[in-house]
Coordinates of C-alpha atoms and ligand atoms in Angstrom, one line a residue:
X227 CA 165.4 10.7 -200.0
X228 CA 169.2 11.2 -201.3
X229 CA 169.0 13.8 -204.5
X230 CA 171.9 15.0 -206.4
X231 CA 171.8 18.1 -208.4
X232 CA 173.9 18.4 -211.4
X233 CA 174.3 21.8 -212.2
X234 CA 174.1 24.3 -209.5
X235 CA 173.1 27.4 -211.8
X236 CA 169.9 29.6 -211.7
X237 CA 167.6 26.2 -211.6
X238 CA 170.1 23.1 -210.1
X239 CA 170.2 25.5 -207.0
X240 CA 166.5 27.3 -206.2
X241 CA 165.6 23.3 -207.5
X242 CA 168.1 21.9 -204.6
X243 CA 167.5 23.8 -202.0
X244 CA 163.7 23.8 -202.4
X245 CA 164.1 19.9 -201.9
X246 CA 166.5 19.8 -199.0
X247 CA 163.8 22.4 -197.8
X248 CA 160.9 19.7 -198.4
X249 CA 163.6 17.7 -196.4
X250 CA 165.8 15.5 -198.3
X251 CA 169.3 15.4 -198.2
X252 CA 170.6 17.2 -201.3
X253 CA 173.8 17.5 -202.7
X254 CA 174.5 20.2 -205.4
X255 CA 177.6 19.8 -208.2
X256 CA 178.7 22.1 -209.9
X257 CA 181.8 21.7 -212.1
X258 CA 182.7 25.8 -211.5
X259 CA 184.6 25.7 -208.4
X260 CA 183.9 29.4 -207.6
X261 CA 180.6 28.9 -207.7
X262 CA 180.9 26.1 -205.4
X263 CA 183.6 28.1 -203.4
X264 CA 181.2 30.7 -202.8
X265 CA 178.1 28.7 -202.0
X266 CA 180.8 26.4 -199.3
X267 CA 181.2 30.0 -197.5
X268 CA 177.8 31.1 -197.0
X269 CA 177.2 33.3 -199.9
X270 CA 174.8 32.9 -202.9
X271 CA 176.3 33.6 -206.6
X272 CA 173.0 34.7 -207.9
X273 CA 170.3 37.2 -207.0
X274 CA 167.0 35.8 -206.1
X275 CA 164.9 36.8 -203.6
X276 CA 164.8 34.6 -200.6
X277 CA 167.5 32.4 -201.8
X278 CA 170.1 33.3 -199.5
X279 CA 168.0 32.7 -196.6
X280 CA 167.1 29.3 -198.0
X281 CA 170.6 28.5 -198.7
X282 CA 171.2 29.4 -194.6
X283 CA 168.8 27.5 -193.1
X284 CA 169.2 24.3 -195.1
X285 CA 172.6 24.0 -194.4
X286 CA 172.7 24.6 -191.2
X287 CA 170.1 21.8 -190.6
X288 CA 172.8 19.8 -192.6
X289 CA 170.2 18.7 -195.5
X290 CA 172.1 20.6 -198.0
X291 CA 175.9 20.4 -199.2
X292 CA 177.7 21.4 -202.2
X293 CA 180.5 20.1 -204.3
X294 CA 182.6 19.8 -207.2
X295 CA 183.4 15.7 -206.9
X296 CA 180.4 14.0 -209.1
X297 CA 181.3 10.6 -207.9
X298 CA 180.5 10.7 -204.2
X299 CA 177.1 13.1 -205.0
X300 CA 176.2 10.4 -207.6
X301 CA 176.8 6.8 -206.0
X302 CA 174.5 7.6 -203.1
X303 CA 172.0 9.2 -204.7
X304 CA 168.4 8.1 -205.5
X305 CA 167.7 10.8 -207.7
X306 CA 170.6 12.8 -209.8
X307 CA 168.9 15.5 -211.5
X308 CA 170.1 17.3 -214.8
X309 CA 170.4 20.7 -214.2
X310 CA 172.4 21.9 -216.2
X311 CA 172.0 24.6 -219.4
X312 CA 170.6 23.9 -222.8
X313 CA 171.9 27.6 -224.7
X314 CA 171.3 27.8 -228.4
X315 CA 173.7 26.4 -230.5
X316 CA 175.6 28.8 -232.3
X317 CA 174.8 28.8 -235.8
X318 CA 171.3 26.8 -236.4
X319 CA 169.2 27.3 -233.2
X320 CA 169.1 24.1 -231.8
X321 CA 169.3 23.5 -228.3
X322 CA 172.9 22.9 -227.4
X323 CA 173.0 19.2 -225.3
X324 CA 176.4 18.8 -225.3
X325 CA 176.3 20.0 -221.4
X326 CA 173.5 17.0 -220.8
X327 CA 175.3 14.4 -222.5
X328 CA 178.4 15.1 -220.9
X329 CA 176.7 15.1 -217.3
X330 CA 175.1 11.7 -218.5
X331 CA 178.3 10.2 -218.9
X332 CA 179.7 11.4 -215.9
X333 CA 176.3 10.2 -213.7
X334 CA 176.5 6.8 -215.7
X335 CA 179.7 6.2 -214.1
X336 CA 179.1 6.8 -210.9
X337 CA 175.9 4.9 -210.4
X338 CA 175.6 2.6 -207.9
X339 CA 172.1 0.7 -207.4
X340 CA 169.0 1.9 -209.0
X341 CA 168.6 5.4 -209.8
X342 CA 166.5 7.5 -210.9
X343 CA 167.9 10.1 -213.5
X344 CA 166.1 13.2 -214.4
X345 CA 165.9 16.0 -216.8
X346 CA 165.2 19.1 -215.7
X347 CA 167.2 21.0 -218.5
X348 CA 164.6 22.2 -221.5
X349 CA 165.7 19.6 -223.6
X350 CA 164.0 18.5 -227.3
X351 CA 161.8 15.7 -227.7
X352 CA 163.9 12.9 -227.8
X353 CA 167.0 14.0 -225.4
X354 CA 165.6 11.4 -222.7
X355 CA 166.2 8.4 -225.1
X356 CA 169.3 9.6 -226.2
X357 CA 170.6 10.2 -222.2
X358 CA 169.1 6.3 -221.6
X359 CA 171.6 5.2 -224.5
X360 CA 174.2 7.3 -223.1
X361 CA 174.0 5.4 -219.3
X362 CA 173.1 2.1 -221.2
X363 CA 176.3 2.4 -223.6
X364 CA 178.4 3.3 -220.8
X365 CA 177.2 0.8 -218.3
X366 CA 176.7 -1.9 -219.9
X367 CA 176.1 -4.2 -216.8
X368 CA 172.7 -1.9 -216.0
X369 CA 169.7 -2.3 -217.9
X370 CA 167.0 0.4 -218.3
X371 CA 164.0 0.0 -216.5
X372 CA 165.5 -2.6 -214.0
X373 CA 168.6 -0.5 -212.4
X374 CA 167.9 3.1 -213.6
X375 CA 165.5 4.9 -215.2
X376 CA 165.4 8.2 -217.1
X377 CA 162.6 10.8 -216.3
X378 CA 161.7 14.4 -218.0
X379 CA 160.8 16.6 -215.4
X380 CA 160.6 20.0 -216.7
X381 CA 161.3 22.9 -214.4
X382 CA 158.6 25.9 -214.9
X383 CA 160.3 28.6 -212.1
X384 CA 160.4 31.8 -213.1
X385 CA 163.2 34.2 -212.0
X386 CA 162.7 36.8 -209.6
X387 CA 159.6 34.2 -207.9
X388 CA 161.7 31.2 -208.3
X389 CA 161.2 30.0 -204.7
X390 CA 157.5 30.2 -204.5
X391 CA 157.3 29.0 -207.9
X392 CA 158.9 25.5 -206.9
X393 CA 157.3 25.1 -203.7
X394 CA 153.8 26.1 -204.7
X395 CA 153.1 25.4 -208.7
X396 CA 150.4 25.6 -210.8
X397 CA 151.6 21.8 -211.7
X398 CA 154.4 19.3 -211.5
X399 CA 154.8 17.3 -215.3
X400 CA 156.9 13.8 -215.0
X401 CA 157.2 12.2 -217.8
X402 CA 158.0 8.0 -217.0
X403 CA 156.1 5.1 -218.1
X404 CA 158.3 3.3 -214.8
X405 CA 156.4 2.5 -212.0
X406 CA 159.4 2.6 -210.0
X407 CA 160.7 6.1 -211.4
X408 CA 157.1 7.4 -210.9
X409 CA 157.2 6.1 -206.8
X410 CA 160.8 8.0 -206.6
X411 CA 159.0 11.2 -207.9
X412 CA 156.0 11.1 -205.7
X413 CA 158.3 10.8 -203.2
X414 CA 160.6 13.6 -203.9
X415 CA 157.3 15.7 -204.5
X416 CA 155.3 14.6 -201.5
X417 CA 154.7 18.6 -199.8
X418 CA 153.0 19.4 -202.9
X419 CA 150.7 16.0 -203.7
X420 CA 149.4 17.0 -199.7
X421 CA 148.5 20.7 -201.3
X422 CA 146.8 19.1 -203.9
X423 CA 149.0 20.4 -206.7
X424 CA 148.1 18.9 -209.6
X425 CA 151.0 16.3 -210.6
X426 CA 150.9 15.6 -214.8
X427 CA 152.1 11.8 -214.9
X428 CA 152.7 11.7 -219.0
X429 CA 155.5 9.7 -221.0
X430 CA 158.8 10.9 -221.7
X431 CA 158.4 12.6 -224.7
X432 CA 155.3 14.9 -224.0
X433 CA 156.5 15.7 -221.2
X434 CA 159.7 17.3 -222.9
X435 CA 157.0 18.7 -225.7
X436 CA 155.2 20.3 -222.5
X437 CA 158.2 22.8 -221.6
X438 CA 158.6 24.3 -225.1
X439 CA 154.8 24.5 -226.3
X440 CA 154.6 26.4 -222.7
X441 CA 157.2 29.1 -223.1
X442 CA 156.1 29.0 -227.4
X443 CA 152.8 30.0 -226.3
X444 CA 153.8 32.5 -223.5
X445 CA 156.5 34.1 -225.7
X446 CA 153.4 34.4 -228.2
X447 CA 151.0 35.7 -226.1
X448 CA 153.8 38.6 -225.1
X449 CA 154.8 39.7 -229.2
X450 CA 150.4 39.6 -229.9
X451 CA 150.3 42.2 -227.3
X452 CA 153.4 44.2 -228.3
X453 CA 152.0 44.1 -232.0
X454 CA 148.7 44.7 -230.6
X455 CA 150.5 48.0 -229.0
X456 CA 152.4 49.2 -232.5
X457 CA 148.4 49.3 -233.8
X458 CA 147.1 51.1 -231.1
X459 CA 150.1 53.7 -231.9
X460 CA 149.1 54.3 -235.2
X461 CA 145.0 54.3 -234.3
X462 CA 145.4 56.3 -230.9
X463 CA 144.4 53.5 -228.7
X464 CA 145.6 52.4 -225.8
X465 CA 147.0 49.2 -225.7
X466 CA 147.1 49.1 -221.4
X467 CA 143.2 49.2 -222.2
X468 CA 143.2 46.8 -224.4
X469 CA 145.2 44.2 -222.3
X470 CA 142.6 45.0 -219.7
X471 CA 139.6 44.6 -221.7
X472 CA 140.6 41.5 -223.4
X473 CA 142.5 40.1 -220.2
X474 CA 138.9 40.2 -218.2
X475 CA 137.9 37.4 -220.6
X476 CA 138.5 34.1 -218.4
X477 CA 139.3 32.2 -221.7
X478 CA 142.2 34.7 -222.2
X479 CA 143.7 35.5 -219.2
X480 CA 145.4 38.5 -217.8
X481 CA 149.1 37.3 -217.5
X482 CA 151.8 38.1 -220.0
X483 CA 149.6 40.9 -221.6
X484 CA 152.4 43.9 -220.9
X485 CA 153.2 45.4 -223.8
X486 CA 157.3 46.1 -223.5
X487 CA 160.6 46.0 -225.4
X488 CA 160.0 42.3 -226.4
X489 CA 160.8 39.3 -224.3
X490 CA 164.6 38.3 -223.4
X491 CA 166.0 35.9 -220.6
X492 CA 167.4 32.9 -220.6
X493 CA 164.2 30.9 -221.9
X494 CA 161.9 32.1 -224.2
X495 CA 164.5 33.1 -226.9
X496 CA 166.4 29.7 -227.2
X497 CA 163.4 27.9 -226.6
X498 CA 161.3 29.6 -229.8
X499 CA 164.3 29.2 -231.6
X500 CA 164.9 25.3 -230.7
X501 CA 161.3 24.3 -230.7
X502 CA 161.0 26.2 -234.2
X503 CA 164.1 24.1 -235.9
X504 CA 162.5 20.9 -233.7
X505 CA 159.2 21.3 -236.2
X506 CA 160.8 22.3 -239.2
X507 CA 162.9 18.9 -239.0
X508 CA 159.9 17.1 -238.2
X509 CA 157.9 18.4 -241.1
X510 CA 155.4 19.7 -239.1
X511 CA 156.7 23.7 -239.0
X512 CA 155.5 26.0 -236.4
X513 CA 154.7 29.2 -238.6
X514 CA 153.0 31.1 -235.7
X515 CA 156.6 30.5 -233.3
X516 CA 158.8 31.7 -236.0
X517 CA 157.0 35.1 -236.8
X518 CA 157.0 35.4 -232.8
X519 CA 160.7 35.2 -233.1
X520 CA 161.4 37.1 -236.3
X521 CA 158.9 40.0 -234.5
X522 CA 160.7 39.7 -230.9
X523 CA 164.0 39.8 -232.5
X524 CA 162.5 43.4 -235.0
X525 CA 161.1 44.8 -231.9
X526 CA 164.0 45.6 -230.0
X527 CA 165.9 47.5 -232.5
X528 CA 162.6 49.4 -233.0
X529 CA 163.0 50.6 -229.3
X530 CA 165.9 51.9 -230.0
X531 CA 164.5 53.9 -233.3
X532 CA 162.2 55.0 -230.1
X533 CA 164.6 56.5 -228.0
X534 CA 166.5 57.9 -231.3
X535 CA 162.8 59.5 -232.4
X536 CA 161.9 60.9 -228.4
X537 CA 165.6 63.1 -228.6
X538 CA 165.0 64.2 -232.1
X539 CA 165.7 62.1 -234.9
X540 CA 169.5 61.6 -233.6
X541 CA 171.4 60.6 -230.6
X542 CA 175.3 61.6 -231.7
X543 CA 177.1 62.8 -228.6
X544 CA 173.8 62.9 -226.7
X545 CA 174.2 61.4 -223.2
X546 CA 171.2 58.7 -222.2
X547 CA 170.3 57.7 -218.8
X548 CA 169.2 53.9 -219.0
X549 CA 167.3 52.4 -215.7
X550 CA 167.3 48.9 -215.9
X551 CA 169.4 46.1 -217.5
X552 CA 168.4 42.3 -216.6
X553 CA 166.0 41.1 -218.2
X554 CA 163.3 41.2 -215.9
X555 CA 163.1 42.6 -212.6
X556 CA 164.4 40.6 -209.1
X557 CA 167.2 39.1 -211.3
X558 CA 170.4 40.0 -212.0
X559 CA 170.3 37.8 -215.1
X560 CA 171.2 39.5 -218.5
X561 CA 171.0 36.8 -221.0
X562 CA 169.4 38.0 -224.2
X563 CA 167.7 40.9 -221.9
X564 CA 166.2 43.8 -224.6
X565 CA 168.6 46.2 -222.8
X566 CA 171.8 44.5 -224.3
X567 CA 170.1 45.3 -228.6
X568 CA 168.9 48.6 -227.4
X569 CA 171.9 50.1 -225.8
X570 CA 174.1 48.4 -228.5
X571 CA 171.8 50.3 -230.9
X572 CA 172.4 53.8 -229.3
X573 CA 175.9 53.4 -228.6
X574 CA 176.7 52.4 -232.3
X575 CA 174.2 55.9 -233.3
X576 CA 176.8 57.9 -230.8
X577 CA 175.0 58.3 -228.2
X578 CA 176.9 58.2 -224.5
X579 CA 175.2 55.4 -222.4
X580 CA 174.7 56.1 -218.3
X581 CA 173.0 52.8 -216.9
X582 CA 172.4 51.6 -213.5
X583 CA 170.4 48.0 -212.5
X584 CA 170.2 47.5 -208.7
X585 CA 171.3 43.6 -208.9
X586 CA 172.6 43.0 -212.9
X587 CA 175.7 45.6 -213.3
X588 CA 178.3 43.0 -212.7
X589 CA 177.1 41.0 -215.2
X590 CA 176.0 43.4 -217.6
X591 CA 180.0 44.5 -217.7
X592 CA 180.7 41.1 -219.4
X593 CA 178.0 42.2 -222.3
X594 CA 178.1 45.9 -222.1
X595 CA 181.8 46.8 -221.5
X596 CA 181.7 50.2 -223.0
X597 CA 179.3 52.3 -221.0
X598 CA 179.1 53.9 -217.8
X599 CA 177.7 52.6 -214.9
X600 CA 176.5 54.4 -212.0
X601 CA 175.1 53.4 -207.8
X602 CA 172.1 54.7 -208.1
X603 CA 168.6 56.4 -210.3
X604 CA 170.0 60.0 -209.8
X605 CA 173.8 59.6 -210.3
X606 CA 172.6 57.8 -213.5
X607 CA 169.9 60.6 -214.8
X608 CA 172.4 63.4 -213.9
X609 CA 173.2 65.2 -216.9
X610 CA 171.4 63.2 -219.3
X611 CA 169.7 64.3 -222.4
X612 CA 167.4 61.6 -222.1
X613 CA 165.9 59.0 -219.6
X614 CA 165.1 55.5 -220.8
X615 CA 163.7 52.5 -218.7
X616 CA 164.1 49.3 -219.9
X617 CA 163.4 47.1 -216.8
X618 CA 160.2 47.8 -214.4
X619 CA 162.4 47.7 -210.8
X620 CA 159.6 48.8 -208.1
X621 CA 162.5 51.4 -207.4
X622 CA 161.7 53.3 -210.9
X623 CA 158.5 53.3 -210.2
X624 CA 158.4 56.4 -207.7
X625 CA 161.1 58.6 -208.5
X626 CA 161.0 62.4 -207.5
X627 CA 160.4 63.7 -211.0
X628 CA 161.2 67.9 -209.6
X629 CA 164.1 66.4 -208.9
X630 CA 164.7 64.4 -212.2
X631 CA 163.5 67.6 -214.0
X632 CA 166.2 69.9 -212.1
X633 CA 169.0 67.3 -213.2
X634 CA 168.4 66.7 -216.8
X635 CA 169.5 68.5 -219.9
X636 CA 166.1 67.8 -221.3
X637 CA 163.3 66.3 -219.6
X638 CA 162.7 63.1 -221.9
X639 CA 161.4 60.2 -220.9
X640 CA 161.1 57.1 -222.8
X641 CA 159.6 54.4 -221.0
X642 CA 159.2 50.8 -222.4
X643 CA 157.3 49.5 -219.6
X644 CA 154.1 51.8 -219.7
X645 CA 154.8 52.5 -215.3
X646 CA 154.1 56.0 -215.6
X647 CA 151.1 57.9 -216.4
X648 CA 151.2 59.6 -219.5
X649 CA 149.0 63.0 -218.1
X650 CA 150.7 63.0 -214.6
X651 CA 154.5 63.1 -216.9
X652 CA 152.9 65.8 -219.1
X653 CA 151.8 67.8 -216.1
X654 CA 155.5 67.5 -214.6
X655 CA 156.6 68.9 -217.8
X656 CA 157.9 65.8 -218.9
X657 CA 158.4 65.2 -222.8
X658 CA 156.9 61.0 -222.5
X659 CA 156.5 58.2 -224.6
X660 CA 155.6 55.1 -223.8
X661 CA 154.8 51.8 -225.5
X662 CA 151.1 51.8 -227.6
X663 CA 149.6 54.6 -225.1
X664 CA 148.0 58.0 -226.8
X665 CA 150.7 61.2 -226.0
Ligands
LIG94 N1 166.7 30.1 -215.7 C1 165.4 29.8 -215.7 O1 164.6 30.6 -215.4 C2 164.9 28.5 -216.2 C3 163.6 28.1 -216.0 C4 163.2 26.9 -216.4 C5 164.0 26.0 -217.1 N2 165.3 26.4 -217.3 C6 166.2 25.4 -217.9 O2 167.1 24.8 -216.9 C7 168.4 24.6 -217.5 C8 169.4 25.3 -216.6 O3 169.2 26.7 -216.7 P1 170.0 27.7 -215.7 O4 169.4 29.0 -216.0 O5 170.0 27.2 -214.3 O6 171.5 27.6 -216.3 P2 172.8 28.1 -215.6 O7 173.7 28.4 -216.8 O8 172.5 29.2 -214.6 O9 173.4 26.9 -214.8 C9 173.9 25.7 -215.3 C10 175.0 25.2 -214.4 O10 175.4 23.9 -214.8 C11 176.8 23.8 -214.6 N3 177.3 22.6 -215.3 C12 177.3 22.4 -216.6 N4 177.8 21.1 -216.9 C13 178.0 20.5 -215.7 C14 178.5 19.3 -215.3 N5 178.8 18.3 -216.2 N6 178.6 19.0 -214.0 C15 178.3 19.9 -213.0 N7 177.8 21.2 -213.4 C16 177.7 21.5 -214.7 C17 177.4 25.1 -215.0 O11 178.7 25.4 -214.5 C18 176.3 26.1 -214.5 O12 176.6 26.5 -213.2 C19 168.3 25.1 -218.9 O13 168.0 24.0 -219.7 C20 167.2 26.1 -218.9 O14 166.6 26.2 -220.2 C21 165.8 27.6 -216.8

């Protein structure tokens, strides 16, 4: 089948290349030229593992091009797929559709026989109909349901496993009541319906509902835990114990149960926020989301009253090592990672920031202008007064601590991911604090 992309960004691409890899012939736009420009000669703008390699193969077997020009993507295409971002709107919280609605406009005058249009953008309940009016009010010669249809088709991918995550997912949610759009998405999905992945055929709204009650209850399962950790502080428990002990129980589940600096990305934040301001106006308020987001957003300035405690009550010309900036590891995305509050915090206290992030400094310059950065662990903990890790990279997870020791001013460590062990660091000589653990 013919698929367009519109958007070629952290989702339009892994989503693009995943189905020229299931072997349709896809074409990805992208309205940034040097994004395009860099994709056109063989390199990848983002880091994510096994994209690159994806990118290679599929063009070379000539299922997979990229372009600026909408028109010619759009008029052969069976599928055009929205793909582009939803941020929070500045101001009130709600998702920001202005990017959808223009890329409606644009599709809606390019179309040319029926087409299937679908959302893969997070997008409120109710964005589907209002993309369908869009098409309709533009093209007033096509009628819904006879020469185009509009689908939600959430995306679910996760950065850092984003290719496995498309190819093999726990589900696939469409959300049609068309017949016709239905046969277009079996069709694109076809490799996964033969490994049995379960395929949620809902309406259009649901389906959009689906996306945000996911990431709401996700985000929520991350703050109980990080609460969860705050008590064990104060009761000298350990909240890695209590993740396990309550994770064990089938009906809870392991995942998501890492007690940390609070969640970022480019997801759960504007999603908690948009879903919250989608049930307020709807009368039907979702109390339990908005304390998740008031306690997400507390949390990371209390990880920096952390680091601020660990070197003594104050940070003033003190010089702190940071390990880790994006979000999460495997990415080099920064939006709304923890790192961004927390080293804002400790600048602003006087404290001289030394960071380093194997895949996220070039973008962390755009948010974080004002500290150094350095090309590796050691350059970075050189001279500090104190060592903070803010992102779990496997590469912080065995560093040669003699050797950390011999290089620091003071041997702090403040690690908000819990990947050391809180005796071995106390044996090494190591003054350590973690996130909800006993000293
Ligand atoms: N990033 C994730 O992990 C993830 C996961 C699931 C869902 N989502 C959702 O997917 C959507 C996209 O997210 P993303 O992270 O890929 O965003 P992104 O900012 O990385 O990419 C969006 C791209 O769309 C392009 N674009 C905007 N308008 C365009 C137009 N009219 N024509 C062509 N290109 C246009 C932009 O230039 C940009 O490259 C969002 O709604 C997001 O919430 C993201």
């Amino acid at each position: 089948m013919r698929v367009t992309m519109i958007g070629t960004g952290y989702v339009g691409l892994v989503s693009g290349v995943c189905f020229a890899d299931f072997g349709h012939e896809v074409v990805c736009v992208d309205k940034d030229p040097a994004k395009i420009d860099v994709l056109n000669n063989g390199g990848v703008p983002i880091f994510e593992p096994g994209l690159a390699e994806l990118v290679e193969k599929n063009m070379h077997a000539k299922h997979l091009t990229f372009t600026t020009e909408t028109e010619e993507a759009v008029k052969s295409a069976d599928a055009v797929f929205i793909a582009v971002g939803t941020p929070s709107r500045r101001g009130d919280g709600h998702a920001d559709l202005s990017y959808v609605y223009a890329a409606a406009e644009e599709i809606a005058n390019y179309m040319d026989g029926y087409t299937v249009i679908v959302t893969k953008s997070t997008v409120p309940v109710g964005t589907g109909d209002e993309v369908e009016a869009i098409i309709a009010k533009a093209r007033p010669d096509l009628q819904p349901g006879r020469d185009f249809d509009v689908v939600s088709n959430p995306e679910f991918l996760r950065e850092g496993a984003a290719i496995t995550d498309f190819k093999r997912p726990d589900r696939v949610v469409v959300g049609t009541d068309s017949e016709a759009a239905r046969t277009v998405m079996r069709g694109l999905y076809r490799p996964l319906f033969i490994n049995e992945t379960p395929i949620v055929f809902t309406n259009r709204r649901t389906s959009e509902l689906i996306k945000y009650a996911g990431n709401a209850f996700l985000a929520t399962k991350i703050t109980f835990i990080n609460e969860m950790a705050d008590l064990c502080e104060k009761l000298g428990a350990n909240v890695q114990e209590v993740s396990r002990g309550i994770g064990l129980d089938g009906r809870i589940g392991k995942k998501f149960l890492h007690a940390g600096p609070g969640y970022g990305g480019s997801c759960f934040p504007k999603d908690t926020l948009a879903v919250v301001r989608t049930a307020q106006e709807a009368g039907a308020p979702l109390k339990i989301i908005e304390a998740v987001v008031a306690v997400n957003d507390a949390r990371k300035e209390k990880m920096a009253d952390k680091v601020i405690e660990g070197v003594g009550g104050n940070v003033k010309g003190k010089t702190i090592a940071v390990l880790g900036l994006a979000f999460k590891p495997n990415t080099d995305d920064m939006r709304e990672s923890p790192a961004i509050a927390i080293i804002n915090k400790l600048s602003a206290a006087g404290a001289n920031i030394r960071a380093y992030d194997p895949e996220a400094m070039s973008e962390a310059k755009h948010q974080l202008p004002d500290i150094a950065y350095c090309t590796n662990s050691y350059e970075c903990i050189d001279g500090a007064d104190a060592l903070v890790i803010i992102t779990e990279w496997d590469q912080f997870r065995a560093l040669d601590f003699a050797r950390v020791k011999s290089m620091m001013v003071e041997p702090v460590l403040i690690d908000l991911r819990n990947i050391y062990n809180p005796i071995r660091m106390a044996e090494q000589g190591f003054t350590y604090i973690s996130v909800g653990r006993p000293d």
